[in-house]
Short mmCIF file of N, CA and C in Angstrom, two decimals:
data_model
loop_
_atom_site.label_atom_id
_atom_site.label_comp_id
_atom_site.label_asym_id
_atom_site.label_seq_id
_atom_site.Cartn_x
_atom_site.Cartn_y
_atom_site.Cartn_z
N MET Y 72 93.58 10.81 -33.42
CA MET Y 72 92.36 10.44 -32.73
C MET Y 72 91.65 9.34 -33.52
N ASN Y 73 91.27 8.28 -32.83
CA ASN Y 73 90.56 7.18 -33.46
C ASN Y 73 89.08 7.47 -33.52
N VAL Y 74 88.52 7.43 -34.69
CA VAL Y 74 87.08 7.61 -34.86
C VAL Y 74 86.46 6.23 -35.01
N ILE Y 75 85.50 5.94 -34.19
CA ILE Y 75 84.83 4.64 -34.25
C ILE Y 75 83.75 4.70 -35.34
N GLU Y 76 83.86 3.78 -36.25
CA GLU Y 76 82.90 3.68 -37.35
C GLU Y 76 81.58 3.11 -36.81
N PRO Y 77 80.45 3.76 -37.10
CA PRO Y 77 79.17 3.23 -36.63
C PRO Y 77 78.90 1.83 -37.19
N LYS Y 78 78.32 0.99 -36.37
CA LYS Y 78 77.99 -0.37 -36.77
C LYS Y 78 76.82 -0.37 -37.75
N TYR Y 79 75.87 0.54 -37.55
CA TYR Y 79 74.68 0.62 -38.40
C TYR Y 79 74.73 1.93 -39.19
N LYS Y 80 74.68 1.79 -40.50
CA LYS Y 80 74.75 2.95 -41.39
C LYS Y 80 73.49 3.00 -42.24
N TYR Y 81 73.02 4.21 -42.45
CA TYR Y 81 71.79 4.36 -43.24
C TYR Y 81 71.96 3.81 -44.65
N LYS Y 82 73.15 3.92 -45.20
CA LYS Y 82 73.37 3.42 -46.55
C LYS Y 82 73.28 1.89 -46.60
N GLU Y 83 73.30 1.24 -45.43
CA GLU Y 83 73.10 -0.20 -45.30
C GLU Y 83 71.86 -0.47 -44.44
N ILE Y 84 70.76 0.18 -44.80
CA ILE Y 84 69.55 0.16 -43.99
C ILE Y 84 68.96 -1.23 -43.80
N GLU Y 85 69.22 -2.12 -44.75
CA GLU Y 85 68.68 -3.48 -44.60
C GLU Y 85 69.23 -4.14 -43.34
N LYS Y 86 70.45 -3.80 -42.92
CA LYS Y 86 71.01 -4.35 -41.69
C LYS Y 86 70.26 -3.83 -40.46
N VAL Y 87 69.78 -2.60 -40.56
CA VAL Y 87 68.97 -2.03 -39.49
C VAL Y 87 67.66 -2.81 -39.38
N PHE Y 88 67.01 -3.03 -40.52
CA PHE Y 88 65.77 -3.81 -40.51
C PHE Y 88 66.00 -5.22 -39.97
N GLU Y 89 67.08 -5.85 -40.41
CA GLU Y 89 67.38 -7.21 -39.95
C GLU Y 89 67.53 -7.26 -38.43
N LYS Y 90 68.21 -6.27 -37.87
CA LYS Y 90 68.39 -6.22 -36.42
C LYS Y 90 67.07 -5.94 -35.71
N LEU Y 91 66.27 -5.03 -36.26
CA LEU Y 91 64.98 -4.70 -35.63
C LEU Y 91 64.09 -5.92 -35.48
N ILE Y 92 64.05 -6.77 -36.49
CA ILE Y 92 63.14 -7.91 -36.47
C ILE Y 92 63.77 -9.17 -35.89
N SER Y 93 65.08 -9.14 -35.63
CA SER Y 93 65.77 -10.35 -35.18
C SER Y 93 65.25 -10.81 -33.82
N GLY Y 94 65.17 -12.12 -33.69
CA GLY Y 94 64.74 -12.72 -32.43
C GLY Y 94 63.25 -12.74 -32.22
N ASN Y 95 62.49 -12.24 -33.18
CA ASN Y 95 61.04 -12.17 -33.04
C ASN Y 95 60.41 -12.80 -34.29
N ALA Y 96 60.07 -14.07 -34.19
CA ALA Y 96 59.55 -14.81 -35.35
C ALA Y 96 58.28 -14.19 -35.90
N GLU Y 97 57.40 -13.76 -35.03
CA GLU Y 97 56.13 -13.17 -35.48
C GLU Y 97 56.35 -11.85 -36.23
N LEU Y 98 57.21 -11.00 -35.70
CA LEU Y 98 57.53 -9.74 -36.36
C LEU Y 98 58.25 -10.01 -37.68
N THR Y 99 59.16 -10.96 -37.68
CA THR Y 99 59.89 -11.30 -38.90
C THR Y 99 58.93 -11.76 -39.99
N GLU Y 100 57.99 -12.61 -39.62
CA GLU Y 100 56.99 -13.11 -40.59
C GLU Y 100 56.13 -11.95 -41.10
N HIS Y 101 55.69 -11.10 -40.19
CA HIS Y 101 54.86 -9.94 -40.55
C HIS Y 101 55.61 -9.04 -41.53
N PHE Y 102 56.84 -8.72 -41.19
CA PHE Y 102 57.64 -7.80 -42.00
C PHE Y 102 57.95 -8.40 -43.37
N ALA Y 103 58.27 -9.69 -43.40
CA ALA Y 103 58.62 -10.36 -44.67
C ALA Y 103 57.46 -10.38 -45.66
N LYS Y 104 56.23 -10.32 -45.15
CA LYS Y 104 55.06 -10.27 -46.04
C LYS Y 104 55.00 -8.95 -46.80
N GLU Y 105 55.57 -7.91 -46.21
CA GLU Y 105 55.48 -6.57 -46.80
C GLU Y 105 56.78 -6.10 -47.44
N VAL Y 106 57.91 -6.59 -46.94
CA VAL Y 106 59.20 -6.08 -47.40
C VAL Y 106 60.15 -7.24 -47.68
N ASP Y 107 60.78 -7.21 -48.83
CA ASP Y 107 61.77 -8.22 -49.20
C ASP Y 107 63.17 -7.66 -48.97
N LEU Y 108 63.83 -8.14 -47.93
CA LEU Y 108 65.17 -7.63 -47.60
C LEU Y 108 66.26 -8.27 -48.45
N SER Y 109 65.95 -9.35 -49.15
CA SER Y 109 66.99 -10.05 -49.90
C SER Y 109 67.54 -9.22 -51.05
N ASP Y 110 66.74 -8.32 -51.57
CA ASP Y 110 67.18 -7.48 -52.70
C ASP Y 110 66.87 -6.00 -52.39
N TYR Y 111 67.07 -5.63 -51.13
CA TYR Y 111 66.69 -4.28 -50.69
C TYR Y 111 67.71 -3.26 -51.13
N ASN Y 112 67.25 -2.16 -51.68
CA ASN Y 112 68.14 -1.04 -52.00
C ASN Y 112 67.32 0.24 -51.93
N GLN Y 113 67.99 1.32 -51.62
CA GLN Y 113 67.29 2.58 -51.38
C GLN Y 113 66.85 3.29 -52.65
N GLU Y 114 67.25 2.78 -53.78
CA GLU Y 114 66.77 3.37 -55.03
C GLU Y 114 65.36 2.88 -55.35
N ASP Y 115 65.10 1.61 -55.02
CA ASP Y 115 63.80 1.02 -55.34
C ASP Y 115 62.87 0.92 -54.13
N ASN Y 116 63.42 0.95 -52.93
CA ASN Y 116 62.63 0.80 -51.72
C ASN Y 116 62.60 2.11 -50.94
N LEU Y 117 61.62 2.23 -50.07
CA LEU Y 117 61.45 3.44 -49.27
C LEU Y 117 61.50 3.09 -47.78
N PRO Y 118 62.68 3.19 -47.17
CA PRO Y 118 62.83 2.76 -45.77
C PRO Y 118 61.84 3.42 -44.80
N TYR Y 119 61.57 4.71 -44.99
CA TYR Y 119 60.66 5.39 -44.05
C TYR Y 119 59.23 4.90 -44.20
N VAL Y 120 58.87 4.40 -45.35
CA VAL Y 120 57.55 3.79 -45.54
C VAL Y 120 57.58 2.38 -44.97
N ASP Y 121 58.64 1.65 -45.26
CA ASP Y 121 58.74 0.26 -44.83
C ASP Y 121 58.78 0.09 -43.32
N ILE Y 122 59.37 1.04 -42.62
CA ILE Y 122 59.42 0.91 -41.16
C ILE Y 122 58.02 1.09 -40.56
N GLY Y 123 57.12 1.68 -41.33
CA GLY Y 123 55.73 1.79 -40.88
C GLY Y 123 55.12 0.43 -40.60
N SER Y 124 55.55 -0.59 -41.32
CA SER Y 124 55.07 -1.95 -41.08
C SER Y 124 55.43 -2.40 -39.67
N ILE Y 125 56.63 -2.07 -39.24
CA ILE Y 125 57.07 -2.44 -37.89
C ILE Y 125 56.31 -1.61 -36.86
N SER Y 126 56.14 -0.33 -37.12
CA SER Y 126 55.39 0.53 -36.19
C SER Y 126 53.97 0.01 -36.00
N ARG Y 127 53.31 -0.35 -37.10
CA ARG Y 127 51.94 -0.89 -37.00
C ARG Y 127 51.92 -2.18 -36.18
N PHE Y 128 52.89 -3.04 -36.42
CA PHE Y 128 52.97 -4.30 -35.69
C PHE Y 128 53.09 -4.04 -34.19
N ILE Y 129 53.95 -3.12 -33.81
CA ILE Y 129 54.16 -2.80 -32.39
C ILE Y 129 52.87 -2.24 -31.78
N VAL Y 130 52.22 -1.34 -32.48
CA VAL Y 130 50.98 -0.74 -31.97
C VAL Y 130 49.89 -1.81 -31.82
N GLU Y 131 49.71 -2.63 -32.84
CA GLU Y 131 48.68 -3.68 -32.77
C GLU Y 131 48.94 -4.62 -31.60
N ASN Y 132 50.20 -4.98 -31.39
CA ASN Y 132 50.52 -5.87 -30.28
C ASN Y 132 50.35 -5.18 -28.94
N LYS Y 133 50.64 -3.90 -28.87
CA LYS Y 133 50.44 -3.15 -27.62
C LYS Y 133 48.95 -3.11 -27.28
N ILE Y 134 48.13 -2.83 -28.27
CA ILE Y 134 46.68 -2.77 -28.05
C ILE Y 134 46.15 -4.12 -27.57
N GLU Y 135 46.68 -5.20 -28.14
CA GLU Y 135 46.24 -6.56 -27.77
C GLU Y 135 46.96 -7.08 -26.53
N ASN Y 136 47.82 -6.26 -25.95
CA ASN Y 136 48.62 -6.62 -24.78
C ASN Y 136 49.49 -7.85 -25.05
N ALA Y 137 49.92 -7.99 -26.30
CA ALA Y 137 50.83 -9.07 -26.70
C ALA Y 137 52.24 -8.51 -26.73
N THR Y 138 52.79 -8.28 -25.56
CA THR Y 138 54.05 -7.54 -25.44
C THR Y 138 55.22 -8.40 -24.99
N SER Y 139 55.08 -9.71 -25.02
CA SER Y 139 56.15 -10.57 -24.50
C SER Y 139 57.47 -10.41 -25.24
N ASP Y 140 57.43 -10.00 -26.50
CA ASP Y 140 58.67 -9.82 -27.26
C ASP Y 140 59.17 -8.37 -27.26
N PHE Y 141 58.51 -7.49 -26.55
CA PHE Y 141 58.90 -6.08 -26.56
C PHE Y 141 60.26 -5.85 -25.93
N GLU Y 142 60.59 -6.62 -24.89
CA GLU Y 142 61.89 -6.43 -24.23
C GLU Y 142 63.03 -6.59 -25.24
N LEU Y 143 63.02 -7.69 -25.98
CA LEU Y 143 64.06 -7.93 -26.98
C LEU Y 143 63.99 -6.90 -28.10
N PHE Y 144 62.79 -6.58 -28.55
CA PHE Y 144 62.65 -5.61 -29.64
C PHE Y 144 63.29 -4.28 -29.25
N PHE Y 145 62.97 -3.78 -28.07
CA PHE Y 145 63.50 -2.48 -27.66
C PHE Y 145 64.98 -2.54 -27.28
N GLU Y 146 65.48 -3.72 -26.91
CA GLU Y 146 66.93 -3.88 -26.75
C GLU Y 146 67.60 -3.73 -28.12
N ASN Y 147 66.99 -4.32 -29.15
CA ASN Y 147 67.52 -4.18 -30.51
C ASN Y 147 67.48 -2.72 -30.96
N VAL Y 148 66.40 -2.04 -30.63
CA VAL Y 148 66.27 -0.63 -31.00
C VAL Y 148 67.37 0.19 -30.33
N GLU Y 149 67.61 -0.07 -29.06
CA GLU Y 149 68.66 0.65 -28.32
C GLU Y 149 70.03 0.39 -28.95
N GLU Y 150 70.29 -0.87 -29.27
CA GLU Y 150 71.57 -1.25 -29.90
C GLU Y 150 71.77 -0.48 -31.21
N ILE Y 151 70.74 -0.44 -32.02
CA ILE Y 151 70.82 0.26 -33.31
C ILE Y 151 71.03 1.75 -33.08
N TYR Y 152 70.25 2.32 -32.17
CA TYR Y 152 70.33 3.76 -31.92
C TYR Y 152 71.71 4.15 -31.40
N LYS Y 153 72.23 3.40 -30.43
CA LYS Y 153 73.53 3.71 -29.84
C LYS Y 153 74.67 3.53 -30.84
N ASN Y 154 74.53 2.57 -31.73
CA ASN Y 154 75.62 2.22 -32.63
C ASN Y 154 75.33 2.58 -34.08
N GLY Y 155 74.40 3.49 -34.27
CA GLY Y 155 74.05 3.92 -35.62
C GLY Y 155 74.62 5.28 -35.94
N ASP Y 156 74.76 5.54 -37.24
CA ASP Y 156 75.17 6.88 -37.63
C ASP Y 156 74.00 7.85 -37.41
N LYS Y 157 74.23 9.11 -37.60
CA LYS Y 157 73.19 10.13 -37.33
C LYS Y 157 71.93 9.87 -38.16
N ASP Y 158 72.08 9.41 -39.39
CA ASP Y 158 70.92 9.13 -40.24
C ASP Y 158 70.12 7.95 -39.71
N VAL Y 159 70.79 6.96 -39.16
CA VAL Y 159 70.10 5.81 -38.57
C VAL Y 159 69.37 6.25 -37.30
N GLN Y 160 70.02 7.07 -36.50
CA GLN Y 160 69.36 7.57 -35.29
C GLN Y 160 68.10 8.36 -35.66
N ASN Y 161 68.19 9.19 -36.68
CA ASN Y 161 67.03 9.94 -37.14
C ASN Y 161 65.95 8.99 -37.65
N PHE Y 162 66.35 7.95 -38.34
CA PHE Y 162 65.42 6.95 -38.86
C PHE Y 162 64.65 6.28 -37.72
N ILE Y 163 65.33 5.96 -36.64
CA ILE Y 163 64.67 5.35 -35.49
C ILE Y 163 63.68 6.33 -34.86
N VAL Y 164 64.08 7.57 -34.70
CA VAL Y 164 63.21 8.56 -34.05
C VAL Y 164 62.03 8.93 -34.95
N VAL Y 165 62.33 9.34 -36.17
CA VAL Y 165 61.28 9.83 -37.07
C VAL Y 165 60.49 8.67 -37.68
N GLY Y 166 61.18 7.62 -38.07
CA GLY Y 166 60.50 6.50 -38.72
C GLY Y 166 59.76 5.62 -37.74
N LEU Y 167 60.48 5.09 -36.76
CA LEU Y 167 59.89 4.12 -35.84
C LEU Y 167 59.10 4.78 -34.72
N PHE Y 168 59.75 5.66 -33.96
CA PHE Y 168 59.07 6.24 -32.79
C PHE Y 168 57.88 7.11 -33.17
N GLU Y 169 58.07 8.01 -34.11
CA GLU Y 169 56.93 8.82 -34.53
C GLU Y 169 55.85 7.96 -35.15
N GLY Y 170 56.27 6.92 -35.87
CA GLY Y 170 55.30 6.00 -36.44
C GLY Y 170 54.44 5.36 -35.37
N ILE Y 171 55.07 4.83 -34.34
CA ILE Y 171 54.33 4.21 -33.24
C ILE Y 171 53.41 5.23 -32.58
N GLN Y 172 53.95 6.41 -32.29
CA GLN Y 172 53.14 7.43 -31.60
C GLN Y 172 51.98 7.90 -32.46
N ASN Y 173 52.20 8.10 -33.74
CA ASN Y 173 51.13 8.57 -34.62
C ASN Y 173 50.09 7.51 -34.91
N ILE Y 174 50.52 6.29 -35.13
CA ILE Y 174 49.58 5.20 -35.42
C ILE Y 174 48.75 4.89 -34.19
N GLY Y 175 49.41 4.81 -33.04
CA GLY Y 175 48.71 4.42 -31.82
C GLY Y 175 47.95 5.54 -31.16
N GLY Y 176 48.43 6.76 -31.33
CA GLY Y 176 47.77 7.90 -30.71
C GLY Y 176 47.58 7.71 -29.21
N LYS Y 177 46.57 8.35 -28.71
CA LYS Y 177 46.29 8.29 -27.27
C LYS Y 177 45.78 6.90 -26.87
N GLU Y 178 45.33 6.11 -27.86
CA GLU Y 178 44.81 4.77 -27.58
C GLU Y 178 45.84 3.89 -26.86
N ILE Y 179 47.11 4.10 -27.16
CA ILE Y 179 48.16 3.31 -26.52
C ILE Y 179 48.86 4.08 -25.40
N GLU Y 180 48.38 5.30 -25.12
CA GLU Y 180 48.99 6.14 -24.09
C GLU Y 180 50.51 6.17 -24.26
N TYR Y 181 50.91 6.63 -25.44
CA TYR Y 181 52.32 6.57 -25.82
C TYR Y 181 53.24 7.41 -24.96
N TYR Y 182 52.71 8.33 -24.18
CA TYR Y 182 53.58 9.16 -23.36
C TYR Y 182 54.46 8.31 -22.44
N LYS Y 183 53.86 7.33 -21.79
CA LYS Y 183 54.61 6.56 -20.80
C LYS Y 183 54.44 5.06 -20.90
N SER Y 184 53.56 4.57 -21.74
CA SER Y 184 53.26 3.14 -21.72
C SER Y 184 54.36 2.25 -22.30
N PHE Y 185 55.39 2.85 -22.91
CA PHE Y 185 56.51 2.07 -23.42
C PHE Y 185 57.75 2.20 -22.54
N ASN Y 186 57.64 2.98 -21.46
CA ASN Y 186 58.80 3.24 -20.61
C ASN Y 186 59.44 1.97 -20.06
N GLN Y 187 58.64 0.96 -19.80
CA GLN Y 187 59.20 -0.27 -19.22
C GLN Y 187 60.11 -1.02 -20.19
N TRP Y 188 60.02 -0.72 -21.48
CA TRP Y 188 60.84 -1.41 -22.47
C TRP Y 188 61.93 -0.52 -23.06
N LEU Y 189 61.68 0.78 -23.12
CA LEU Y 189 62.70 1.67 -23.67
C LEU Y 189 63.94 1.67 -22.78
N LYS Y 190 65.08 1.76 -23.40
CA LYS Y 190 66.36 1.80 -22.70
C LYS Y 190 66.81 3.26 -22.60
N PRO Y 191 67.88 3.56 -21.85
CA PRO Y 191 68.21 4.96 -21.56
C PRO Y 191 68.28 5.91 -22.76
N GLU Y 192 69.02 5.57 -23.79
CA GLU Y 192 69.17 6.51 -24.91
C GLU Y 192 67.90 6.61 -25.75
N THR Y 193 67.23 5.48 -25.93
CA THR Y 193 66.00 5.53 -26.72
C THR Y 193 64.86 6.15 -25.92
N GLN Y 194 64.90 6.02 -24.60
CA GLN Y 194 63.90 6.70 -23.77
C GLN Y 194 64.02 8.21 -23.93
N GLU Y 195 65.25 8.69 -23.92
CA GLU Y 195 65.50 10.12 -24.10
C GLU Y 195 65.03 10.58 -25.48
N ALA Y 196 65.31 9.79 -26.50
CA ALA Y 196 64.88 10.14 -27.86
C ALA Y 196 63.36 10.09 -27.98
N TRP Y 197 62.73 9.09 -27.38
CA TRP Y 197 61.27 8.94 -27.39
C TRP Y 197 60.62 10.17 -26.76
N ASN Y 198 61.09 10.54 -25.57
CA ASN Y 198 60.54 11.72 -24.90
C ASN Y 198 60.84 12.99 -25.68
N GLY Y 199 62.01 13.05 -26.29
CA GLY Y 199 62.40 14.24 -27.05
C GLY Y 199 61.49 14.51 -28.23
N ILE Y 200 61.04 13.47 -28.90
CA ILE Y 200 60.15 13.68 -30.05
C ILE Y 200 58.77 14.16 -29.57
N ILE Y 201 58.34 13.69 -28.43
CA ILE Y 201 57.07 14.20 -27.86
C ILE Y 201 57.25 15.67 -27.48
N ASP Y 202 58.36 15.98 -26.82
CA ASP Y 202 58.64 17.36 -26.44
C ASP Y 202 58.66 18.27 -27.67
N TYR Y 203 59.27 17.79 -28.74
CA TYR Y 203 59.39 18.58 -29.96
C TYR Y 203 58.01 18.97 -30.51
N TRP Y 204 57.10 18.02 -30.55
CA TRP Y 204 55.78 18.27 -31.14
C TRP Y 204 54.78 18.86 -30.15
N GLU Y 205 54.91 18.51 -28.87
CA GLU Y 205 53.85 18.87 -27.92
C GLU Y 205 54.31 19.76 -26.78
N GLY Y 206 55.59 20.03 -26.70
CA GLY Y 206 56.10 20.76 -25.54
C GLY Y 206 56.31 19.80 -24.39
N THR Y 207 56.57 20.34 -23.23
CA THR Y 207 56.92 19.49 -22.09
C THR Y 207 55.82 19.38 -21.04
N GLU Y 208 54.67 19.97 -21.29
CA GLU Y 208 53.58 19.91 -20.31
C GLU Y 208 53.18 18.49 -19.96
N TRP Y 209 53.28 17.58 -20.92
CA TRP Y 209 52.86 16.19 -20.69
C TRP Y 209 53.67 15.53 -19.57
N ARG Y 210 54.84 16.08 -19.28
CA ARG Y 210 55.70 15.51 -18.25
C ARG Y 210 55.19 15.83 -16.84
N ILE Y 211 54.33 16.84 -16.73
CA ILE Y 211 53.78 17.25 -15.44
C ILE Y 211 52.53 16.40 -15.18
N PRO Y 212 52.42 15.81 -13.99
CA PRO Y 212 51.23 15.00 -13.68
C PRO Y 212 49.94 15.77 -13.92
N LYS Y 213 48.90 15.05 -14.36
CA LYS Y 213 47.63 15.68 -14.74
C LYS Y 213 47.04 16.53 -13.63
N ASP Y 214 47.09 16.06 -12.39
CA ASP Y 214 46.50 16.84 -11.30
C ASP Y 214 47.25 18.16 -11.09
N GLU Y 215 48.56 18.14 -11.26
CA GLU Y 215 49.33 19.38 -11.15
C GLU Y 215 49.02 20.33 -12.32
N ARG Y 216 48.86 19.76 -13.52
CA ARG Y 216 48.52 20.59 -14.69
C ARG Y 216 47.15 21.24 -14.49
N LYS Y 217 46.21 20.46 -13.98
CA LYS Y 217 44.86 20.99 -13.75
C LYS Y 217 44.89 22.11 -12.71
N LYS Y 218 45.65 21.90 -11.65
CA LYS Y 218 45.78 22.92 -10.60
C LYS Y 218 46.42 24.18 -11.17
N ARG Y 219 47.46 24.01 -11.96
CA ARG Y 219 48.15 25.13 -12.59
C ARG Y 219 47.20 25.90 -13.51
N GLU Y 220 46.43 25.17 -14.30
CA GLU Y 220 45.47 25.80 -15.22
C GLU Y 220 44.41 26.59 -14.44
N GLN Y 221 43.94 26.05 -13.34
CA GLN Y 221 42.96 26.75 -12.52
C GLN Y 221 43.54 28.04 -11.95
N GLU Y 222 44.79 27.98 -11.52
CA GLU Y 222 45.45 29.18 -10.98
C GLU Y 222 45.62 30.24 -12.08
N ILE Y 223 45.97 29.80 -13.27
CA ILE Y 223 46.12 30.74 -14.39
C ILE Y 223 44.78 31.38 -14.72
N GLN Y 224 43.73 30.58 -14.77
CA GLN Y 224 42.39 31.11 -15.06
C GLN Y 224 41.94 32.11 -13.99
N LYS Y 225 42.26 31.81 -12.75
CA LYS Y 225 41.90 32.70 -11.64
C LYS Y 225 42.59 34.06 -11.83
N ILE Y 226 43.88 34.03 -12.16
CA ILE Y 226 44.65 35.26 -12.38
C ILE Y 226 44.07 36.02 -13.56
N LEU Y 227 43.78 35.33 -14.64
CA LEU Y 227 43.23 35.98 -15.84
C LEU Y 227 41.85 36.58 -15.56
N ASN Y 228 41.02 35.88 -14.81
CA ASN Y 228 39.69 36.39 -14.48
C ASN Y 228 39.76 37.62 -13.59
N ASN Y 229 40.75 37.70 -12.72
CA ASN Y 229 40.91 38.87 -11.84
C ASN Y 229 41.37 40.09 -12.61
N LYS Y 230 41.96 39.90 -13.79
CA LYS Y 230 42.46 41.03 -14.58
C LYS Y 230 41.36 41.65 -15.43
N LYS Y 231 40.22 41.00 -15.49
CA LYS Y 231 39.13 41.53 -16.33
C LYS Y 231 38.42 42.65 -15.68
#
């Protein structure tokens, strides 16, 4: 059986960073101010901290509605996720996605406001991390949740 070697490996994390910022001059400039990829190694650098720079950039641009480069960025994310080893996939979910969601909070309406750019596998991972921390109630429309809550309260009040 032929095992396909992942294109992106966590032990070569600088290649992941290079792909994430590729094609986006503004993001590349922003990232280069904080992280030097020319001599990057995991003994001296902290990838999970460094990806926070990218998460902040994405959130700031989302807030400012400067999203013209998001299509390419999220295509790069999908490429990395699909062709990365398990550690790279975890890095994208925990490092990048949780970073974006935590930094932006409800201000960016992270539940669905990135859906137009996320691709199939990263959309599933994005939703999965929300499900992990918050459960799946967020997937139910607000009016249905409110109706459900009212029905539950009615039942509980009748039991008193």
